[in-house]
Amino acid sequence: MAGTLTFDTVLGDDSSVTDKLIVNGNTSGTSSVLFNNIGGSGAQTLNGIEIISVNGQSDGVFIQDGRIAAGAYDYSLVRGKGSNASNWYLNSWQDQGNTTQVLRPESGAYAANLAAANNLFTTRLHDLIGETQYTDALTGEKKVTSMWLRNEGAITVHGTAVVN
């Protein structure tokens, strides 16, 4: 590794505010790139957030150092395409022939936690107040109640949605 570059970036869409490296010359070798999210909540990118602009021969390789995540999105450091092939961008999509959004793996856990919270406080009478004894007015015997009714209702819908 030739070194490590650190960028402060608002992780959002293509127009996000970021530190930017402009190289008026050529690049070579391999450098590690580290990102600090300074307030972004994540968003879909189309072309990506331009991080490194090379005005010359771009033979250098820039490797993402660690995971870059904000909101529901994971970002990747990628080389541009076509006329932008010498530049480097942060994208929230994977390039596999299409523009599939990269969602954080925690997203499924968030949905499961919502479903669990729907039943979190469903308890039995015994859980709430312990044993319910009373004294029978006619016989003076200590007895346990024979009936308790609790009626509840809830709806939980699970599904996935893909937005292109």
C-alpha positions as MATLAB code, in Angstrom:
seq = 'MAGTLTFDTVLGDDSSVTDKLIVNGNTSGTSSVLFNNIGGSGAQTLNGIEIISVNGQSDGVFIQDGRIAAGAYDYSLVRGKGSNASNWYLNSWQDQGNTTQVLRPESGAYAANLAAANNLFTTRLHDLIGETQYTDALTGEKKVTSMWLRNEGAITVHGTAVVN';
ca = [
       0.000    0.000    0.000;
       1.250    3.435   -0.902;
      -0.721    5.127    1.876;
      -4.129    5.868    3.310;
      -6.418    8.702    2.273;
      -9.176    9.843    4.648;
     -12.290   11.643    3.413;
     -15.047   13.368    5.399;
     -18.257   12.728    3.473;
     -21.963   13.327    3.984;
     -23.251    9.903    2.894;
     -26.307   10.579    0.764;
     -27.079   10.891   -2.952;
     -24.826   11.967   -5.861;
     -24.843   15.633   -4.768;
     -23.522   14.915   -1.252;
     -20.896   17.215    0.227;
     -17.496   15.519    0.472;
     -13.773   16.042    0.602;
     -12.379   15.491   -2.886;
      -8.944   14.647   -4.237;
      -8.156   16.217   -7.622;
      -5.022   14.812   -9.266;
      -3.617   17.003  -12.064;
      -1.312   14.306  -13.344;
      -1.070   10.526  -13.273;
      -1.740    7.969  -10.552;
      -0.059    4.621   -9.923;
       0.230    2.112   -7.104;
      -2.353    1.162   -4.521;
      -3.821    3.374   -1.814;
      -6.278    2.650    0.951;
      -9.263    4.998    1.320;
     -11.062    5.558    4.636;
     -14.370    7.430    4.974;
     -15.899    9.344    7.888;
     -19.653    9.935    7.631;
     -20.224   13.506    8.793;
     -24.001   13.528    8.969;
     -25.468   11.668    6.020;
     -28.426    9.340    6.518;
     -27.879    7.344    3.312;
     -29.619    7.596   -0.056;
     -29.710    6.040   -3.495;
     -26.900    7.093   -5.812;
     -27.126    7.056   -9.601;
     -23.587    7.930  -10.742;
     -22.112    8.027   -7.253;
     -20.448   10.636   -5.074;
     -17.280   11.710   -6.892;
     -14.373   11.302   -4.487;
     -11.222   11.198   -6.642;
     -10.831   12.988   -9.967;
      -7.764   12.151  -12.080;
      -6.812   14.541  -14.894;
      -4.234   12.247  -16.444;
      -3.395    8.555  -16.698;
      -5.320    6.729  -13.956;
      -3.328    3.553  -13.291;
      -3.644    3.843   -9.502;
      -5.908    1.556   -7.514;
      -7.890    2.891   -4.564;
      -9.172    0.291   -2.108;
     -11.984    0.933    0.350;
     -10.852    0.575    3.981;
     -13.707   -0.922    6.014;
     -17.447   -0.842    5.652;
     -19.184    2.362    4.583;
     -22.790    2.436    5.811;
     -25.461    5.069    6.425;
     -29.157    4.584    7.026;
     -30.352    1.578    5.051;
     -27.491    1.801    2.533;
     -24.031    0.275    2.172;
     -21.609    2.179   -0.051;
     -18.700    0.920   -2.145;
     -15.724    2.740   -3.621;
     -15.740    2.042   -7.375;
     -13.959    3.260  -10.485;
     -16.109    5.267  -12.884;
     -17.168    4.010  -16.309;
     -16.907    5.306  -19.841;
     -15.670    8.897  -19.959;
     -15.410    8.866  -16.141;
     -13.198    5.741  -15.975;
     -10.284    7.673  -14.472;
     -12.370    8.891  -11.503;
     -13.505    7.093   -8.323;
     -16.968    7.219   -6.774;
     -18.913    6.112   -3.705;
     -21.966    4.162   -4.865;
     -24.877    2.627   -2.997;
     -25.515    0.050   -5.750;
     -23.687   -3.040   -6.969;
     -22.595   -3.166  -10.586;
     -23.673   -6.599  -11.793;
     -25.163   -5.623  -15.123;
     -27.966   -3.780  -13.361;
     -28.334   -1.174  -10.649;
     -29.361   -3.262   -7.649;
     -29.529   -1.232   -4.437;
     -27.213   -2.427   -1.696;
     -29.240   -2.528    1.503;
     -27.627   -3.133    4.854;
     -27.941   -6.676    6.186;
     -29.389   -5.248    9.408;
     -32.581   -4.277    7.544;
     -34.104   -7.728    8.080;
     -33.365   -7.524   11.802;
     -35.155   -4.156   12.013;
     -38.295   -5.720   10.519;
     -38.080   -8.734   12.838;
     -37.691   -6.439   15.850;
     -40.875   -4.597   14.874;
     -42.746   -7.902   14.712;
     -41.334   -8.959   18.094;
     -42.361   -5.633   19.631;
     -45.923   -6.338   18.487;
     -46.085   -9.220   21.010;
     -43.606   -7.974   23.584;
     -46.152   -7.198   26.284;
     -48.492  -10.153   25.736;
     -48.460  -11.697   29.188;
     -50.592  -13.968   31.347;
     -52.497  -12.781   34.413;
     -50.069  -14.720   36.606;
     -47.162  -12.805   34.996;
     -48.854   -9.506   35.804;
     -50.072   -9.944   39.383;
     -49.059  -13.400   40.569;
     -51.503  -15.853   42.132;
     -55.052  -14.429   42.471;
     -56.480  -15.782   45.698;
     -59.697  -14.652   47.278;
     -61.729  -15.617   50.299;
     -65.140  -17.146   49.561;
     -67.749  -15.018   51.375;
     -70.021  -18.006   52.157;
     -67.488  -20.591   53.326;
     -64.481  -18.497   54.324;
     -62.219  -20.732   52.197;
     -59.241  -19.324   50.329;
     -59.668  -20.041   46.628;
     -57.995  -19.234   43.308;
     -60.058  -17.559   40.606;
     -61.159  -19.919   37.897;
     -61.431  -17.510   34.992;
     -59.602  -14.556   33.551;
     -60.206  -13.208   30.055;
     -57.927  -11.091   27.949;
     -58.816  -10.298   24.354;
     -56.171   -8.878   21.999;
     -55.723   -8.338   18.307;
     -52.793   -7.485   16.075;
     -51.759   -7.563   12.447;
     -48.202   -8.136   11.292;
     -47.461   -8.235    7.575;
     -44.116   -9.438    6.241;
     -42.922   -8.857    2.712;
     -40.150   -7.449    0.620;
     -40.115   -4.640   -1.860;
     -37.533   -3.873   -4.511;
     -37.474   -0.346   -5.871;
     -35.553    0.321   -9.072;
];
